[in-house]
Amino acid sequence: MSGIPRTKYQTISVDPLSPTVGAEVAGFRMDGNCSPSCIAEIRQALLDWKVIFSFTQSEVS
């Protein structure tokens, strides 16, 4: 959603699902190979959007 001032992300992409709560986060893997800066941005996205989803992840073990 455009027009919503939020954090600029460098290592992940964040696509808001509503104007105030919820976003899809992509551009990373949940298999343990996420850099510290990537983890920090995922945490920031959670703080910014309160709920985050990652629909593109395959099986995580």
CSV table of C-alpha atoms in Angstrom, one decimal:
chain,number,residue,atom,x,y,z
A,1,MET,CA,0.0,0.0,0.0
A,2,SER,CA,1.5,3.3,-1.0
A,3,GLY,CA,1.4,6.5,1.0
A,4,ILE,CA,2.2,4.8,4.3
A,5,PRO,CA,5.5,6.1,5.7
A,6,ARG,CA,7.4,3.2,7.2
A,7,THR,CA,10.9,1.9,7.6
A,8,LYS,CA,13.0,1.4,4.5
A,9,TYR,CA,14.2,-2.1,4.3
A,10,GLN,CA,17.5,-3.1,2.6
A,11,THR,CA,17.7,-6.9,2.8
A,12,ILE,CA,14.0,-7.9,2.8
A,13,SER,CA,10.8,-6.8,1.0
A,14,VAL,CA,7.8,-5.8,3.0
A,15,ASP,CA,4.3,-5.5,1.4
A,16,PRO,CA,1.7,-4.1,3.7
A,17,LEU,CA,-1.6,-6.0,3.7
A,18,SER,CA,-3.6,-3.2,5.3
A,19,PRO,CA,-3.0,0.5,6.2
A,20,THR,CA,-2.2,-0.2,9.9
A,21,VAL,CA,-1.6,-3.9,10.7
A,22,GLY,CA,-0.1,-6.8,8.8
A,23,ALA,CA,2.5,-7.2,6.1
A,24,GLU,CA,4.0,-9.9,3.9
A,25,VAL,CA,7.7,-10.3,4.3
A,26,ALA,CA,9.8,-11.9,1.6
A,27,GLY,CA,13.4,-12.0,0.4
A,28,PHE,CA,14.9,-14.2,3.1
A,29,ARG,CA,15.1,-17.9,4.1
A,30,MET,CA,14.0,-19.3,7.4
A,31,ASP,CA,16.6,-22.1,7.2
A,32,GLY,CA,19.1,-20.5,9.5
A,33,ASN,CA,21.1,-18.7,6.8
A,34,CYS,CA,19.7,-15.2,7.6
A,35,SER,CA,22.3,-12.5,8.3
A,36,PRO,CA,22.1,-10.4,11.5
A,37,SER,CA,21.0,-7.4,9.4
A,38,CYS,CA,18.2,-9.5,7.9
A,39,ILE,CA,17.1,-10.7,11.3
A,40,ALA,CA,17.1,-7.1,12.5
A,41,GLU,CA,14.9,-6.0,9.6
A,42,ILE,CA,12.5,-8.8,10.2
A,43,ARG,CA,12.2,-7.7,13.8
A,44,GLN,CA,11.7,-4.1,12.7
A,45,ALA,CA,9.0,-5.2,10.3
A,46,LEU,CA,7.2,-7.0,13.2
A,47,LEU,CA,7.4,-3.8,15.3
A,48,ASP,CA,6.2,-1.7,12.4
A,49,TRP,CA,3.3,-3.9,11.2
A,50,LYS,CA,2.5,-5.9,14.4
A,51,VAL,CA,1.8,-9.1,12.3
A,52,ILE,CA,4.0,-10.4,9.6
A,53,PHE,CA,3.5,-13.3,7.1
A,54,SER,CA,5.9,-15.2,4.9
A,55,PHE,CA,3.9,-17.0,2.2
A,56,THR,CA,6.9,-18.1,0.1
A,57,GLN,CA,8.7,-20.3,2.6
A,58,SER,CA,8.8,-24.0,1.8
A,59,GLU,CA,9.1,-26.7,4.5
A,60,VAL,CA,11.3,-25.5,7.4
A,61,SER,CA,12.9,-28.1,9.6
